[in-house]
Tab-separated table of C-alpha atoms and ligand atoms in Angstrom:
chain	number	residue	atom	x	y	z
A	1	UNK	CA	72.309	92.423	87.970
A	2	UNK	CA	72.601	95.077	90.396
A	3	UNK	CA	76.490	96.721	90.343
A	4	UNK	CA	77.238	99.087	93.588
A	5	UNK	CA	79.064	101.641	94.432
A	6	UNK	CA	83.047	100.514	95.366
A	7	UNK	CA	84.504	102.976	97.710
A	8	UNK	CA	87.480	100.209	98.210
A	9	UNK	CA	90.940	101.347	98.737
A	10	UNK	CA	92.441	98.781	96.673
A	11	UNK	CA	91.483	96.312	95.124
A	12	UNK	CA	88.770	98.511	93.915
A	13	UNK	CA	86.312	99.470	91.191
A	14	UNK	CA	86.964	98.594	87.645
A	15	UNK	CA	85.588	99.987	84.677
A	16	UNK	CA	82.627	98.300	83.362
A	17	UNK	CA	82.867	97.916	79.895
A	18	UNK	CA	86.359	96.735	80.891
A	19	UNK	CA	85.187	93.796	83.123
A	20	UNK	CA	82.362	93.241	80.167
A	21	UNK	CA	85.075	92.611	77.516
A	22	UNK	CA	87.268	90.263	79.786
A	23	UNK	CA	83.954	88.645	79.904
A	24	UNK	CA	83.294	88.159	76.371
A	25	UNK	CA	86.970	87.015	76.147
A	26	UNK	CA	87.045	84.686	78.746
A	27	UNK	CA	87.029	81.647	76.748
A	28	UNK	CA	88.338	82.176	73.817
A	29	UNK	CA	90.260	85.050	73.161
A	30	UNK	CA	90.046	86.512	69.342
A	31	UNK	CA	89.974	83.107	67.769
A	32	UNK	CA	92.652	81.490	69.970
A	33	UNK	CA	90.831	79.125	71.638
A	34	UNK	CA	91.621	79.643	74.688
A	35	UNK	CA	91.303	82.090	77.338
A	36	UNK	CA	94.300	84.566	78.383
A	37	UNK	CA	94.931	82.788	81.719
A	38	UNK	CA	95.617	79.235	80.035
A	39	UNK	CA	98.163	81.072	77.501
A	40	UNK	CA	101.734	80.400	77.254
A	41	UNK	CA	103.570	83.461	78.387
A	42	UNK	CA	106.115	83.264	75.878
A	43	UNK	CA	103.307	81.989	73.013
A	44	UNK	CA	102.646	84.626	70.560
A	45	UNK	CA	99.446	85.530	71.844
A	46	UNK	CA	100.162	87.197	75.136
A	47	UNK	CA	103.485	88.294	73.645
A	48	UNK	CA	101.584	90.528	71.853
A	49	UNK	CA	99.012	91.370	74.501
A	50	UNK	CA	101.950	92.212	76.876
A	51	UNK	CA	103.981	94.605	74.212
A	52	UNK	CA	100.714	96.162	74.086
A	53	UNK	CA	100.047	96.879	77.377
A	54	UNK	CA	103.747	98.455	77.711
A	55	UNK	CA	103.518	100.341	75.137
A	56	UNK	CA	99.897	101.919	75.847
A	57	UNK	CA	101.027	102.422	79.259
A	58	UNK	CA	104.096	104.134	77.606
A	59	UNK	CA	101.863	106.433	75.738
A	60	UNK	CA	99.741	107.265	77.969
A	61	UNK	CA	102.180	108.467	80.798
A	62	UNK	CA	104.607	109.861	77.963
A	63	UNK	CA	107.187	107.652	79.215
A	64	UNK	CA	110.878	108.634	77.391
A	65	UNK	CA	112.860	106.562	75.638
A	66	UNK	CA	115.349	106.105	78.390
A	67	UNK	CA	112.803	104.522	81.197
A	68	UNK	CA	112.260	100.656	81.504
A	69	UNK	CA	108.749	99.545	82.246
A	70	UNK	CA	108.954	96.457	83.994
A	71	UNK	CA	105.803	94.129	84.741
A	72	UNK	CA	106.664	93.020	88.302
A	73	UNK	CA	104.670	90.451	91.345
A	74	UNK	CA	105.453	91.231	95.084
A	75	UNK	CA	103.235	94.632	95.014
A	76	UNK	CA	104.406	97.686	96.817
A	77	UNK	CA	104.921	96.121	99.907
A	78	UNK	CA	107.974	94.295	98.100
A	79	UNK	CA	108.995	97.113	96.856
A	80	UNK	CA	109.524	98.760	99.806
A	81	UNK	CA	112.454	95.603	100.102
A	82	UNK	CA	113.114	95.671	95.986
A	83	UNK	CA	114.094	99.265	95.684
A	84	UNK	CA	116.541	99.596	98.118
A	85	UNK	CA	117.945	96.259	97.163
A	86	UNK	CA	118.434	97.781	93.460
A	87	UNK	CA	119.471	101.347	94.153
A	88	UNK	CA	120.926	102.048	97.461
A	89	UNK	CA	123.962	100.023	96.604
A	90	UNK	CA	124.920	103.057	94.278
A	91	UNK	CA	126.025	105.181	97.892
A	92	UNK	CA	124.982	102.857	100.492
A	93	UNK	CA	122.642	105.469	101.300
A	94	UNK	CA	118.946	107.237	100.933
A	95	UNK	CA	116.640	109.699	102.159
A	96	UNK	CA	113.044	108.962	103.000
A	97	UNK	CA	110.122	111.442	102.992
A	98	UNK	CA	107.795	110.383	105.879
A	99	UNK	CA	103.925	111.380	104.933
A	100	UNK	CA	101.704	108.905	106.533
A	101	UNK	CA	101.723	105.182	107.144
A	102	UNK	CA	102.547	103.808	103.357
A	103	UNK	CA	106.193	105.759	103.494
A	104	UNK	CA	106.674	105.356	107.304
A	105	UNK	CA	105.707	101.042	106.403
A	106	UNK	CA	108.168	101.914	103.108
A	107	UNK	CA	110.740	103.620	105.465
A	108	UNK	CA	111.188	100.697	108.230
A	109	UNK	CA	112.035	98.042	105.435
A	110	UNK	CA	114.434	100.071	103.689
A	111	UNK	CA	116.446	100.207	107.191
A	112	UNK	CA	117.580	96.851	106.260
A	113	UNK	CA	119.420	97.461	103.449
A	114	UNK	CA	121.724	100.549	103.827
A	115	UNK	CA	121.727	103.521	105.816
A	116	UNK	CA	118.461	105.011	105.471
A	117	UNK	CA	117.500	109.318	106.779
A	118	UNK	CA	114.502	110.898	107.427
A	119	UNK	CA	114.778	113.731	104.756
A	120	UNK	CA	111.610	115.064	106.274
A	121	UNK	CA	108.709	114.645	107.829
A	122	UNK	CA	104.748	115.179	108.699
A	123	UNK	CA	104.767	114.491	111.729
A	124	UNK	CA	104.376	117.405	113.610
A	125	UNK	CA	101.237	117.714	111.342
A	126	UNK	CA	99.869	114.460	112.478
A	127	UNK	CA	100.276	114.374	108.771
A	128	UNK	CA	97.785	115.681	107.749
A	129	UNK	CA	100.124	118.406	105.776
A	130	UNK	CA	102.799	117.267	103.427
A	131	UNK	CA	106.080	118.847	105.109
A	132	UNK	CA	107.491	121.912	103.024
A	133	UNK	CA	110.053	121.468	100.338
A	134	UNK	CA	111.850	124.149	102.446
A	135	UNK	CA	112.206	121.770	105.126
A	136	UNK	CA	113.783	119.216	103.946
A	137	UNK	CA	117.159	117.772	104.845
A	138	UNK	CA	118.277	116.120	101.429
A	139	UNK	CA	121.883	114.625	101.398
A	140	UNK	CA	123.914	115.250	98.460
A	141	UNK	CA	124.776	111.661	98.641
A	142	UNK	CA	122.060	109.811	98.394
A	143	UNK	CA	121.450	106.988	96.012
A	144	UNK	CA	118.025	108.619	95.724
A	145	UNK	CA	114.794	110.246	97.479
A	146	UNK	CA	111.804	108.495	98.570
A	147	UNK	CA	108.336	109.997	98.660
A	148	UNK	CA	104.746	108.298	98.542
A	149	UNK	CA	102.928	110.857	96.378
A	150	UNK	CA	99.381	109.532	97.372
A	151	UNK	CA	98.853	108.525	101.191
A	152	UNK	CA	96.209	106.181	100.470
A	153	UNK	CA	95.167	105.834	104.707
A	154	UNK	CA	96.100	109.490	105.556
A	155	UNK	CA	94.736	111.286	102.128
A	156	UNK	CA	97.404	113.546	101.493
A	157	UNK	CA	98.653	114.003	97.781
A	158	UNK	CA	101.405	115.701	96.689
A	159	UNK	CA	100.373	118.334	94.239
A	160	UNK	CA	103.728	119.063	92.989
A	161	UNK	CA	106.884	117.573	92.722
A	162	UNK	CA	109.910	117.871	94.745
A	163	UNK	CA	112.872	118.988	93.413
A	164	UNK	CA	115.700	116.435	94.811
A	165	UNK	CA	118.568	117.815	92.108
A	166	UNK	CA	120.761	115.099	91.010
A	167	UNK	CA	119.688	112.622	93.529
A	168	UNK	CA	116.802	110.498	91.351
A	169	UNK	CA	113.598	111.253	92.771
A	170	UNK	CA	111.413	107.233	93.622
A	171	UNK	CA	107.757	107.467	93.676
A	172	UNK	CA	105.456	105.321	95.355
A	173	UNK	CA	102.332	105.819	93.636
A	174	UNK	CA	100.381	102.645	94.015
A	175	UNK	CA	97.162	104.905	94.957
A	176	UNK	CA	97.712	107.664	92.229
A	177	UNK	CA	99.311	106.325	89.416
A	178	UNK	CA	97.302	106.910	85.687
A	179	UNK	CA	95.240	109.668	87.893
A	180	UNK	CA	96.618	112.665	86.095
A	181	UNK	CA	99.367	113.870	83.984
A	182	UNK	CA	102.884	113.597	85.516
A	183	UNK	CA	106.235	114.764	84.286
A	184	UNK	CA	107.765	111.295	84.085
A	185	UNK	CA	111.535	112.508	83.360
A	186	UNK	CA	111.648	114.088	86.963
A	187	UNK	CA	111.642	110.961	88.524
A	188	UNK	CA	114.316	108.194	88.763
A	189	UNK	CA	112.088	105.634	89.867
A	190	UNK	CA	107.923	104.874	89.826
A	191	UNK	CA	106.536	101.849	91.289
A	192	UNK	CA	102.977	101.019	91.726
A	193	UNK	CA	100.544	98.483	92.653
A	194	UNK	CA	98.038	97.498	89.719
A	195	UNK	CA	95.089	97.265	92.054
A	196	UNK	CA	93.855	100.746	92.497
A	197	UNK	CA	93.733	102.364	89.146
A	198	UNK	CA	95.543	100.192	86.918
A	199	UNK	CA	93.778	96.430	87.132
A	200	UNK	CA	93.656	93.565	89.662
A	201	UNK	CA	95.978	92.597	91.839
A	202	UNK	CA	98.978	90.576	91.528
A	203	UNK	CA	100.693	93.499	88.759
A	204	UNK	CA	103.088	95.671	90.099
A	205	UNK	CA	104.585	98.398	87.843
A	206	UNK	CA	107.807	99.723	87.601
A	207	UNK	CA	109.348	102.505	85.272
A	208	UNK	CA	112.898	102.890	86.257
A	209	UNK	CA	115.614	105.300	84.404
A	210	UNK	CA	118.121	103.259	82.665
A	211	UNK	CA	121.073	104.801	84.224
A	212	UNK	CA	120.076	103.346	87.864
A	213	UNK	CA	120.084	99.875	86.714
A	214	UNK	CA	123.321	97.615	87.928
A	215	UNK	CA	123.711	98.591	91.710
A	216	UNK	CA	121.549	95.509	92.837
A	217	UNK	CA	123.053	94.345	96.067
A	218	UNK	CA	124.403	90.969	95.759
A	219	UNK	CA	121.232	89.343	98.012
A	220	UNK	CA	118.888	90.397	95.585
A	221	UNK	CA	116.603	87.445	94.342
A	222	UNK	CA	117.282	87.361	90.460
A	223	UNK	CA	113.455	87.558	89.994
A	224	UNK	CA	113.497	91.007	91.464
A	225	UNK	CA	116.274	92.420	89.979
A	226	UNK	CA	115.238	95.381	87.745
A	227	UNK	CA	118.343	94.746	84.998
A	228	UNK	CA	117.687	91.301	85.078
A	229	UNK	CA	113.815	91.547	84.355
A	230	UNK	CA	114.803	94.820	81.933
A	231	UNK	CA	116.953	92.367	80.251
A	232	UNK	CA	113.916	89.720	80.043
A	233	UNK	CA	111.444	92.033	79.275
A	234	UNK	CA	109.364	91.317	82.336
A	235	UNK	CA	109.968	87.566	80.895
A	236	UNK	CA	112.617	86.381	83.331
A	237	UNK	CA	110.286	84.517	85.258
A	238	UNK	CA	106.140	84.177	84.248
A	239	UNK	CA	104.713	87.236	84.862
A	240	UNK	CA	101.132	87.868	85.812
A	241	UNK	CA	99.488	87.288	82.973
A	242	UNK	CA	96.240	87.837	83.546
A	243	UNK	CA	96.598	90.975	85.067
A	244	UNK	CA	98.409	92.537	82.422
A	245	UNK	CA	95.880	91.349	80.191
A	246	UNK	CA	93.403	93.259	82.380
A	247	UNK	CA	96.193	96.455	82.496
A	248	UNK	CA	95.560	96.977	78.712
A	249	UNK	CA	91.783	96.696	78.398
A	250	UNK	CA	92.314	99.299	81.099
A	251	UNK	CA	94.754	101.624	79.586
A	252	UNK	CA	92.601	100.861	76.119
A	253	UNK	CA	89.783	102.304	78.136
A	254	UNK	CA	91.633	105.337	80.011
A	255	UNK	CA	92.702	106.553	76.479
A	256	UNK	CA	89.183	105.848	74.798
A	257	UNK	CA	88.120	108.542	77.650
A	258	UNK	CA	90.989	110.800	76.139
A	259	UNK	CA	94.132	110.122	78.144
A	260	UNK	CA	95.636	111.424	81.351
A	261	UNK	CA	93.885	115.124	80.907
A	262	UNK	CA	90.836	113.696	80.778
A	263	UNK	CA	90.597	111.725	83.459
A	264	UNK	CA	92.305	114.196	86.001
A	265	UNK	CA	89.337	116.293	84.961
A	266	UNK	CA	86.733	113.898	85.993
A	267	UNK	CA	89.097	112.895	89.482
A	268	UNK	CA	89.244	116.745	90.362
A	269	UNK	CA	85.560	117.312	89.502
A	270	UNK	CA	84.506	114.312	91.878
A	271	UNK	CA	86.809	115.302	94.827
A	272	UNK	CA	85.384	119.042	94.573
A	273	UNK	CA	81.969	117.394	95.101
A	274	UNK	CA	82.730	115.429	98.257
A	275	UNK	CA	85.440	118.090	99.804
A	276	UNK	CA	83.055	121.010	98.931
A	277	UNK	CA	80.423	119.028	100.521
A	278	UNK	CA	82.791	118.573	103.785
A	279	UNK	CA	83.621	122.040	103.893
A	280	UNK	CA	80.198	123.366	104.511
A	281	UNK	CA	79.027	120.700	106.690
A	282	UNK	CA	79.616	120.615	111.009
A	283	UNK	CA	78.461	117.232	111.019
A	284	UNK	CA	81.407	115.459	109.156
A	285	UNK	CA	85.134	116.643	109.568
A	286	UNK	CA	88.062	115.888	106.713
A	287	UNK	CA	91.501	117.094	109.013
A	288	UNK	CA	93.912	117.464	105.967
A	289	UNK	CA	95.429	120.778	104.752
A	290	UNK	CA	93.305	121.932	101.972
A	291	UNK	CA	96.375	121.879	99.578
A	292	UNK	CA	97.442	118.505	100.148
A	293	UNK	CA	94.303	117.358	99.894
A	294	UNK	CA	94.043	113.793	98.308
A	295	UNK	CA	92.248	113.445	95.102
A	296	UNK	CA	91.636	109.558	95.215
A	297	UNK	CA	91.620	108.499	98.825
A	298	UNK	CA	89.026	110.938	101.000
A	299	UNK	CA	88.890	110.640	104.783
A	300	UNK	CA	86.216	111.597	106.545
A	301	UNK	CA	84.741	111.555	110.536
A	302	UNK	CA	81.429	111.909	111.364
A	303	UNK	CA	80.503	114.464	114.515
A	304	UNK	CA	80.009	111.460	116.898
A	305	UNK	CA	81.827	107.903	116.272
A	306	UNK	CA	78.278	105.992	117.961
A	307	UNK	CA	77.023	106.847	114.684
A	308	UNK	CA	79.419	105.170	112.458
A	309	UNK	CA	77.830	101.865	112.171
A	310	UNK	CA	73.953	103.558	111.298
A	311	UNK	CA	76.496	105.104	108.581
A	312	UNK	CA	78.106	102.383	107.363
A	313	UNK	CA	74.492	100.253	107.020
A	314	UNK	CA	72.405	102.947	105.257
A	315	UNK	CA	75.401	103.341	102.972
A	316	UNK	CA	75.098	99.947	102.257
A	317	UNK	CA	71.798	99.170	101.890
A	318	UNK	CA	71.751	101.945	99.241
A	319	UNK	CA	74.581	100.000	97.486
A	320	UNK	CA	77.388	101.749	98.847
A	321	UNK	CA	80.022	99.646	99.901
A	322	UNK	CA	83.575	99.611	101.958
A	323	UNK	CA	83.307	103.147	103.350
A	324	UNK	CA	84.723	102.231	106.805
A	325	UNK	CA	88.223	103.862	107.862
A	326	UNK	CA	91.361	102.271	107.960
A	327	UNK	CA	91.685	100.224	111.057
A	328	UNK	CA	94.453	102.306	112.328
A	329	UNK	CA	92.404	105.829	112.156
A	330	UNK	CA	89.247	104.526	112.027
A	331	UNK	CA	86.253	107.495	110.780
A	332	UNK	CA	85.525	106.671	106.977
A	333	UNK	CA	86.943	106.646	104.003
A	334	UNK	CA	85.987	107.220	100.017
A	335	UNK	CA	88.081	105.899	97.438
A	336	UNK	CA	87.357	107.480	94.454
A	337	UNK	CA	89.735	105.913	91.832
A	338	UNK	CA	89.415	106.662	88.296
A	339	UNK	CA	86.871	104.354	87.639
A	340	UNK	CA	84.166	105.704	90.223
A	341	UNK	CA	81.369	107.471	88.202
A	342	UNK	CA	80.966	110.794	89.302
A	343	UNK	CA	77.250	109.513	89.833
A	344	UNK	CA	78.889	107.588	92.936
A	345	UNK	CA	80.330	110.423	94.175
A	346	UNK	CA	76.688	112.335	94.181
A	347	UNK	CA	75.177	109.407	95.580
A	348	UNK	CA	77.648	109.221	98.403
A	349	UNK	CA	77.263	113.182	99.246
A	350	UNK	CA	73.643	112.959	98.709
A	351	UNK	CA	73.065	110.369	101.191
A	352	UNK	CA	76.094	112.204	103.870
A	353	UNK	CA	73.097	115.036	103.776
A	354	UNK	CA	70.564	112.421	104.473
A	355	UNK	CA	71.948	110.714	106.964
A	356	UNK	CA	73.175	114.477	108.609
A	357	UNK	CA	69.160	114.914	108.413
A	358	UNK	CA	68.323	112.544	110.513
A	359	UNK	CA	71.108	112.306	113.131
A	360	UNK	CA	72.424	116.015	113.262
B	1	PMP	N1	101.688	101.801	99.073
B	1	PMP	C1	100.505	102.418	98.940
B	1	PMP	C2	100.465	103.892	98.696
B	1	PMP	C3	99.328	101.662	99.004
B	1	PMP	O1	98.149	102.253	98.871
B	1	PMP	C4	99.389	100.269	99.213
B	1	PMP	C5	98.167	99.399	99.262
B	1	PMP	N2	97.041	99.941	99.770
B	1	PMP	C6	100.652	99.692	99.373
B	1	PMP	C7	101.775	100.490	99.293
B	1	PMP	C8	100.790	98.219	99.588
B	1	PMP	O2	100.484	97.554	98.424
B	1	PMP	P1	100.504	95.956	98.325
B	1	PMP	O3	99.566	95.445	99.355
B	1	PMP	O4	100.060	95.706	96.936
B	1	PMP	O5	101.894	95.504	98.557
């Protein structure tokens, strides 16, 4: 068995000994008799896996006491829908940070629920900056502030965190969530996709502050009300089971490695050795301001787009897999998620040099 190299952007690499374990489980899971997928979700089996996934995930990100974690379906996407439907009720209105296609996409939907402002915006940047804290419009009276803090197409991160006042600060951070320590208490709202960092599909996490629960406006489908589900413990209707069960060998894993310091060690380490590579090289070209630079999601453009496909096969036959672009910029792209050894990361800038060899 031969394993490559996953540059995916989602659903992407998972860590080995964490796929090895579901193996072992798969049938029979410590003496059950079954495997985790057939299990009742309210049997005392996955009760127990699911109270241990919250509360590792808890740990880990130093949750507080008064933040929900809610174990959701619809990913990010339905999100972008679910949040407003939950919070913008509280003013009728919201501000939206615009940094690249995920909060532009988050943005649009949002319209439909309230009245929705551009609080700022990277436009002007082709974002490929985050816009400055200084420029941003914030109203006073929104029901809260909407950033992506990981652009997962662009590859802009924000590398600090706004200050919004008393307006509650939502975070998508599908692409950056469990990458690095964050300050939990200065948001109101987190929401995430599993499939990047956290586990397969099919998950979506939410950590909400208790004090924005009960503005849900009255279209909101029961299943994706956040005081509902706090209510149910995730339970109101089956949650993905499987995938949380996945979640905890995860977050098992993440603080076997030694927690959220650890790993944003290893994710800073392997972005120096691909943006240091970039940096001293003509023959590739990453456009994005050096302090918003993205520690998970690394664009990249070769000199001359003709060559793109010769770079896409050569990564591949050396097992290096879904490097291409986004469709909508096109160039190439390395995700480099917590789970992608730092050996893929040398492999990937070894072979850039190769390939720059041959065809600079
Ligand atoms: N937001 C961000 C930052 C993402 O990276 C993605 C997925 N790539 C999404 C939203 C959409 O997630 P989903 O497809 O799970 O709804």
């Amino acid at each position: 068995m031969t394993r490559v190299f996953n540059f995916s952007p989602g659903p992407a690499t998972l860590p080995e000994p964490v796929l090895r374990q579901a193996a072992e489980e798969m049938l029979d899971w410590h003496g059950s008799g079954m495997s985790v997928m057939e299990m009742s979700h309210r049997g005392k089996e996955f009760m127990s896996i699911h109270a241990e996934t919250e509360d590792l995930l808890k740990e880990l990100m130093g949750i507080p006491a008064n933040y929900k974690v809610l174990f959701m379906q619809g990913g990010a996407i339905g999100e972008n829908a679910i949040v407003p439907m939950n919070l913008i009720g509280a003013t009728g209105k919201a501000d939206y940070v615009l940094t690249g296609d995920w909060s532009k996409k988050s943005y649009k939907e949002a319209k439909t629920y309230g009245q929705v402002n551009v609080a700022a915006t990277g436009e002007a940047s082709k974002f490929t900056a985050l816009p400055k804290q200084q420029e941003w419009k914030l109203d006073p009276g929104a029901a809260y502030v909407h950033i992506c803090s990981n652009e997962t197409i662009g590859g802009v991160q924000f590398h600090w965190t706004p200050d919004t006042g008393r307006v509650p600060l939502v975070a998508d951070m599908s692409s950056d969530i469990l990458s690095r320590p964050i300050d939990v208490a200065k948001y109101g709202l987190i929401y995430a996709g599993a499939q990047k960092n956290i586990g397969p599909s099919g998950l979506t996490i939410v950590i909400v502050r208790e004090d924005l629960l009960g503005h849900a406006l009255p279209v909101t489908p029961s299943a994706f009300n956040y005081k509902v589900q706090a209510e149910a413990d995730s339970m109101y209707n089956t949650p993905p089971t499987y995938a949380i069960y996945i979640a905890g060998l995860v977050l098992k894993h993440v603080k076997k490695l030694g927690g959220m310091k650890a790993v944003a060690q290893h994710n800073e380490e392997k972005a120096a050795i691909l943006y240091d590579f970039l940096d001293a090289t003509a023959f590739y070209r990453n456009p994005i301001a050096k302090e918003d630079r993205s520690r998970m999601n690394v664009p990249f453009w070769l000199k001359d787009d003709a060559l793109n496909d010769a770079f896409l096969k050569g990564a591949q036959e050396r097992g290096m897999i879904q490097l291409k672009g986004h469709r909508s910029v096109g160039g190439m792209r390395a995700s480099i998620y917590n789970a992608m050894p730092i050996e893929g990361v040398k492999a990937l800038v070894q072979y850039m040099k190769e390939f720059e060899r041959q065809h600079g």
